[in-house]
CSV table of C-alpha atoms in Angstrom, one decimal:
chain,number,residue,atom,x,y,z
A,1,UNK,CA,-40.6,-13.7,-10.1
A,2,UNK,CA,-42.8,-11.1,-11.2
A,3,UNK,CA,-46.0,-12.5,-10.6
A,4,UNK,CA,-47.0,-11.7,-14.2
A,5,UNK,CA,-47.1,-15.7,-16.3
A,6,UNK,CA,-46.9,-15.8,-20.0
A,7,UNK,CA,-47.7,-19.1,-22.1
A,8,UNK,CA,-45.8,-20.2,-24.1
A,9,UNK,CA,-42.3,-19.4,-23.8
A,10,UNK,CA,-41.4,-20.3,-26.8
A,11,UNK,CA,-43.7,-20.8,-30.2
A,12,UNK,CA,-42.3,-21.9,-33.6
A,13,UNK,CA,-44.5,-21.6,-36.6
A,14,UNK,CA,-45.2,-20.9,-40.0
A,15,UNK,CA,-45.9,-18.1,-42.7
A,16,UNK,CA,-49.7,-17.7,-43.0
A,17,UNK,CA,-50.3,-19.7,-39.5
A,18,UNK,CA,-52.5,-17.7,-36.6
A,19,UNK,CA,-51.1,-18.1,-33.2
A,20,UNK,CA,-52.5,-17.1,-29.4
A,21,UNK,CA,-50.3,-15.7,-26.6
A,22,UNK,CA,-51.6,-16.2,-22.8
A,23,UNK,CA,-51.1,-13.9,-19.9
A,24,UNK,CA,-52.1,-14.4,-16.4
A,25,UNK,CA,-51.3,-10.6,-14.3
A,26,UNK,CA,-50.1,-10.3,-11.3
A,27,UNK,CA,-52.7,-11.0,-8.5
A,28,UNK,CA,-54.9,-7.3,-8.1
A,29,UNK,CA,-53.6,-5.8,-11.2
A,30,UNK,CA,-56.4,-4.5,-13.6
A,31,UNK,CA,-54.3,-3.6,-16.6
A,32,UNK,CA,-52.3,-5.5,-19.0
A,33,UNK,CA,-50.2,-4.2,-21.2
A,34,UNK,CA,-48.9,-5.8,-24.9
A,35,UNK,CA,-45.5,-5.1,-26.2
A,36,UNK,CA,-43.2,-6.6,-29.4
A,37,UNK,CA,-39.8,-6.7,-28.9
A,38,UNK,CA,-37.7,-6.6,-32.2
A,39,UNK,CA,-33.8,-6.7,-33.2
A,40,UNK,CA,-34.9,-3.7,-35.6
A,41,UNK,CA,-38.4,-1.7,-33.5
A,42,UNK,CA,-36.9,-2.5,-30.3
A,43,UNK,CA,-39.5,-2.2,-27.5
A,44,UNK,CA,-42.9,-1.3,-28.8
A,45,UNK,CA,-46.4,-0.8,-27.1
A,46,UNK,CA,-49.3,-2.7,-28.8
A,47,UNK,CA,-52.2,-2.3,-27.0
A,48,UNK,CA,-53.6,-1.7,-23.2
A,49,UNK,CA,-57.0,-3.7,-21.2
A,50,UNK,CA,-58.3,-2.4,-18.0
A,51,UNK,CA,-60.8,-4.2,-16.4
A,52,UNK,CA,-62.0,-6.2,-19.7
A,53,UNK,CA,-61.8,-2.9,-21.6
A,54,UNK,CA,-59.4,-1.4,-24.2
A,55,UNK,CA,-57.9,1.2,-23.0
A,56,UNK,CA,-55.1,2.1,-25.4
A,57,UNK,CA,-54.1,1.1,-28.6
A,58,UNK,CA,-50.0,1.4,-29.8
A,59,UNK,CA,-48.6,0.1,-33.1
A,60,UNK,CA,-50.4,-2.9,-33.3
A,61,UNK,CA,-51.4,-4.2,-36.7
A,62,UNK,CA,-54.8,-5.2,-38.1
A,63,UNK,CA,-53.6,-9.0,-38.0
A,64,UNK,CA,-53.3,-8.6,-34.2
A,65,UNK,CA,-56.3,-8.8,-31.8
A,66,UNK,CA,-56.0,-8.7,-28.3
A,67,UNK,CA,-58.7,-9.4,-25.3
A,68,UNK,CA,-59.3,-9.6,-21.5
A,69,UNK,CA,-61.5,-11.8,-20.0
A,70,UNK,CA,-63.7,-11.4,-17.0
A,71,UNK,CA,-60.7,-12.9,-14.8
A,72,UNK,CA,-58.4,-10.7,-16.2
A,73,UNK,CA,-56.0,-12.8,-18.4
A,74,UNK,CA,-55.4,-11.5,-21.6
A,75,UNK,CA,-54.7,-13.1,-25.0
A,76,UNK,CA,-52.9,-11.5,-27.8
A,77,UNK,CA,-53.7,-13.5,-31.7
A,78,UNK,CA,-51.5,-13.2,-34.1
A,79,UNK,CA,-52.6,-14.1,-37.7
A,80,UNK,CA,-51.2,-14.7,-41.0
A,81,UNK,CA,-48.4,-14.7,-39.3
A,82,UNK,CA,-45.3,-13.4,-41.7
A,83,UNK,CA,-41.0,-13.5,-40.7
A,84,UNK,CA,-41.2,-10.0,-39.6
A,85,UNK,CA,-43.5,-11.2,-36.9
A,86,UNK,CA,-40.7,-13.0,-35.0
A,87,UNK,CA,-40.0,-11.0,-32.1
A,88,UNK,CA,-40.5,-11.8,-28.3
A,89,UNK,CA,-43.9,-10.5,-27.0
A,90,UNK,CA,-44.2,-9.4,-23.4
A,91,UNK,CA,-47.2,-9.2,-21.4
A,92,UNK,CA,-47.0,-6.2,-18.1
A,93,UNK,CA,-49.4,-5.9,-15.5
A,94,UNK,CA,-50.0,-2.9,-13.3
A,95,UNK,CA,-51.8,-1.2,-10.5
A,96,UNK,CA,-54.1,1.8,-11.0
A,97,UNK,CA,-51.5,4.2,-9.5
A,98,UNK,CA,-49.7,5.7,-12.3
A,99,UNK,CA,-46.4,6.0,-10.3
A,100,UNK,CA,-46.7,1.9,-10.2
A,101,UNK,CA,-44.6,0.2,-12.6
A,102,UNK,CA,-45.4,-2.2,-14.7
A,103,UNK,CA,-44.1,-5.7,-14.1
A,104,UNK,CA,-43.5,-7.9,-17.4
A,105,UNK,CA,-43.8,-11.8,-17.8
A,106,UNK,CA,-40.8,-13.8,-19.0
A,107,UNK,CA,-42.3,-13.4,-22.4
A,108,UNK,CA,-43.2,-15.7,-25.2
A,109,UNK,CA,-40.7,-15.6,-28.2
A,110,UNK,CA,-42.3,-16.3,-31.0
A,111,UNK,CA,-39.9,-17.7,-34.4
A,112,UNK,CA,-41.9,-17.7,-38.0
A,113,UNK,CA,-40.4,-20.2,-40.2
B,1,UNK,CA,-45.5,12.0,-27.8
B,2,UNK,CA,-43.0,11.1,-25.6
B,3,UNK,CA,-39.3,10.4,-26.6
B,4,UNK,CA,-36.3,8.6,-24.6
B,5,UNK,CA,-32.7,8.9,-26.0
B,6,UNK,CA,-30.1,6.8,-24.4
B,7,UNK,CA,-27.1,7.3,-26.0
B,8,UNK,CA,-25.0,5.0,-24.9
B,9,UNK,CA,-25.1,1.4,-27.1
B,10,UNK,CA,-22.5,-0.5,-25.1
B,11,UNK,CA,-20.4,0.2,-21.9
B,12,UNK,CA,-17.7,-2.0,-20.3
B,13,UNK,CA,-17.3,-1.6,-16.5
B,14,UNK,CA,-14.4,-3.2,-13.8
B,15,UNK,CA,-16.1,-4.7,-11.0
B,16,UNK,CA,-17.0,-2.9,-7.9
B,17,UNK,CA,-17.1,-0.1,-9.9
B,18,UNK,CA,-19.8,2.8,-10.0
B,19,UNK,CA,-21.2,3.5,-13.5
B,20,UNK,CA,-23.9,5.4,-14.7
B,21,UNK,CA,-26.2,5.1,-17.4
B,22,UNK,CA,-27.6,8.0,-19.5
B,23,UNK,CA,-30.8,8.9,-20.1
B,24,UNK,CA,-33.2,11.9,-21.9
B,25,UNK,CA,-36.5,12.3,-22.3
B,26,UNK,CA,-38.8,14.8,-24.3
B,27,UNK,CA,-42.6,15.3,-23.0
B,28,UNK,CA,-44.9,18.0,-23.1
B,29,UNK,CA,-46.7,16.5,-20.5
B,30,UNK,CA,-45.9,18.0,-16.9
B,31,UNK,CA,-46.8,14.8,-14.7
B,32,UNK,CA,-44.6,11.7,-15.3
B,33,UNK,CA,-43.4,9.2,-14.2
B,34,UNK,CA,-39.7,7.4,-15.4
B,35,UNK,CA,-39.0,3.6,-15.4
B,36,UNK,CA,-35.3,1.8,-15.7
B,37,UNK,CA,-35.6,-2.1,-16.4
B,38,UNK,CA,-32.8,-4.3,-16.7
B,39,UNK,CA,-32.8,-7.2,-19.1
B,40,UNK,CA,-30.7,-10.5,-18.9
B,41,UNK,CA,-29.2,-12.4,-21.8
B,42,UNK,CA,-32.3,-14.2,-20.6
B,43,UNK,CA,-34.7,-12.3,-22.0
B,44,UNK,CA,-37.3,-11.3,-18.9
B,45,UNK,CA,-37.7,-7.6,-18.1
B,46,UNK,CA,-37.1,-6.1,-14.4
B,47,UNK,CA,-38.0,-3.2,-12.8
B,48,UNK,CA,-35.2,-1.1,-10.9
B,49,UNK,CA,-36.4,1.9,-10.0
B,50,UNK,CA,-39.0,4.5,-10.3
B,51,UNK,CA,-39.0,8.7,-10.5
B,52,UNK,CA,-41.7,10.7,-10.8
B,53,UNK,CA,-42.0,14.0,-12.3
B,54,UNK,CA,-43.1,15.9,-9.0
B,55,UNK,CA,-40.7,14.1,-6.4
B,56,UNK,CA,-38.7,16.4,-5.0
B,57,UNK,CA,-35.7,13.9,-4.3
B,58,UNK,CA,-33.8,11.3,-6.2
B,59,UNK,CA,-35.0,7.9,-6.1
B,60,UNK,CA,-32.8,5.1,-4.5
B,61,UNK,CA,-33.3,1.3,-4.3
B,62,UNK,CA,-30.9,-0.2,-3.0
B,63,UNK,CA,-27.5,0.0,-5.2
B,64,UNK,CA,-29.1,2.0,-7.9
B,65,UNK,CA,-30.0,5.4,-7.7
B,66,UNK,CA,-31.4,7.9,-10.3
B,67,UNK,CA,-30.1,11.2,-11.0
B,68,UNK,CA,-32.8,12.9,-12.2
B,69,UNK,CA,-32.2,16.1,-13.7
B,70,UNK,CA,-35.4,17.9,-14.6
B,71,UNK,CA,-34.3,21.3,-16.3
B,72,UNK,CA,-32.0,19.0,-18.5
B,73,UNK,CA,-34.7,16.4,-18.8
B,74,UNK,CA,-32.3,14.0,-18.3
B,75,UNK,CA,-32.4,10.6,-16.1
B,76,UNK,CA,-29.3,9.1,-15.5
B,77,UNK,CA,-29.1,4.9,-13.6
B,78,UNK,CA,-26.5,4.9,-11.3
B,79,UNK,CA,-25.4,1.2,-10.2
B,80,UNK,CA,-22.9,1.3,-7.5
B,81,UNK,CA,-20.4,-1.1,-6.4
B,82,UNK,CA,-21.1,-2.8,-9.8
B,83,UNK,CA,-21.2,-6.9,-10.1
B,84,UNK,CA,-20.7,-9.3,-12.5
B,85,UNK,CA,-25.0,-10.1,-12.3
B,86,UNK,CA,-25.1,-6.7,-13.7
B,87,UNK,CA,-24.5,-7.3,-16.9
B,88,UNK,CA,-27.2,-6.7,-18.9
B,89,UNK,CA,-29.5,-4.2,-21.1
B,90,UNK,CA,-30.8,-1.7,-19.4
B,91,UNK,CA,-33.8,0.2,-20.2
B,92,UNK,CA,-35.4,3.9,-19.6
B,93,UNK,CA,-38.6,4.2,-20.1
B,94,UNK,CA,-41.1,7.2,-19.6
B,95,UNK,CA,-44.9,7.0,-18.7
B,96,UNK,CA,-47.3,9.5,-19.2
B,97,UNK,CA,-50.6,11.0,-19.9
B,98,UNK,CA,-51.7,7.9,-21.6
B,99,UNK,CA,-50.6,4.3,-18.9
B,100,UNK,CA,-48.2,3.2,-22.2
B,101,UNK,CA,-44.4,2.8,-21.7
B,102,UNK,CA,-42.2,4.2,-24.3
B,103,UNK,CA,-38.9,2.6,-24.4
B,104,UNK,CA,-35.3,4.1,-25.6
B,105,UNK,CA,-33.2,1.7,-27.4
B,106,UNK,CA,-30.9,0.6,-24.1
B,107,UNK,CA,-27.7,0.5,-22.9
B,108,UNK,CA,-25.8,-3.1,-23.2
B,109,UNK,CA,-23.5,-3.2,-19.9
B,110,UNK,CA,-21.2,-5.8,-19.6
B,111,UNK,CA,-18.7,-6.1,-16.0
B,112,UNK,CA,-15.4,-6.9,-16.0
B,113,UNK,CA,-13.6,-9.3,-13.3
């Protein structure tokens, strides 16, 4: 068990719908990490909170919008969702040591229909 | 940018066998930090084992170690004693300047009874 909880595991929609990922991080951990998963991108960064702020931004796409809130869960919205949006999202949490890893939630697979 | 090349898409291994996984990186950066994760047919991402730019000596944890090879930028997973829980993708991933992971595209390692 990492520590880091991801809602929902799995999340079956449509084209056009707008869905939210959860993420609780591991207890301590500031920063929370979004990453897509893809049979054709592989593993790819989206986008980086610390503390409630945005620290760095990956290849995430205008229809994606991510936040932390003062307790430091994070949510990731998808919109106008399309098929090439089906891919399994992770959520990581870290430390503020850089040489700390970053531990991942079981994900959320998300399928567009 | 930072790069990670694992060349290896697939590898079959006899139980109780060593193997070892391959692993480059490219970074212009001189502190950072590399990351192997292991994924089950599962899905969920774990951490393995962690080498920093700077340490001196190779990282163990327990049956894996890392070869880490800093004039040929290279980072190899070695799993010892290999077991059938094993199989799995594995993942090398390198972190620096900005917190982000970057991700090659994994090695798919099945063990054999």
């Amino acid at each position: 068990d990492s520590g880091v909880t991801q809602t929902p595991k799995h999340l079956i929609t449509a084209t056009g719908q707008r869905v939210t990922l959860r993420c609780s991080p591991r207890s301590g951990d500031l920063s929370v990490y979004w990453y897509q998963q893809s049979l054709d991108q592989g593993l790819q960064f989206l986008i980086q909170y610390y503390n409630g702020e945005e620290r760095a931004k990956g290849n995430i796409l205008e229809r994606f919008s991510a936040q932390q809130f003062p307790d430091l869960h994070s949510e990731l919205n998808l919109s106008s969702l399309e098929l090439g949006d089906s891919a399994l999202y992770f959520c990581a949490s870290s430390g503020r040591n850089s040489n700390q890893p970053q531990h991942f939630g079981d994900g959320t697979r998300l399928s567009i229909l | 940018a930072q790069k990670i090349t694992q060349t290896q898409p697939g590898m079959f291994v006899q139980e109780k066998e060593a193997v070892t996984l391959d692993c480059t990186y490219d970074t212009s950066d001189p502190s950072y930090g590399l990351f192997w994760y292991k994924q089950p047919s599962s899905g969920e991402m774990i951490f393995l084992i962690y080498q920093g730019s700077y340490d001196q000596q190779n990282a163990t944890e327990g049956r894996y170690s890392l070869n880490f090879q800093k004039a040929r930028k290279s980072a190899n997973l070695v799993i010892s004693a290999s077991q059938l829980g094993d199989s799995a993708m594995y993942f090398c991933s390198i972190k620096a300047g900005n917190e982000k992971l970057t991700f090659g595209t994994g090695t798919r390692l099945t063990i054999i009874p």
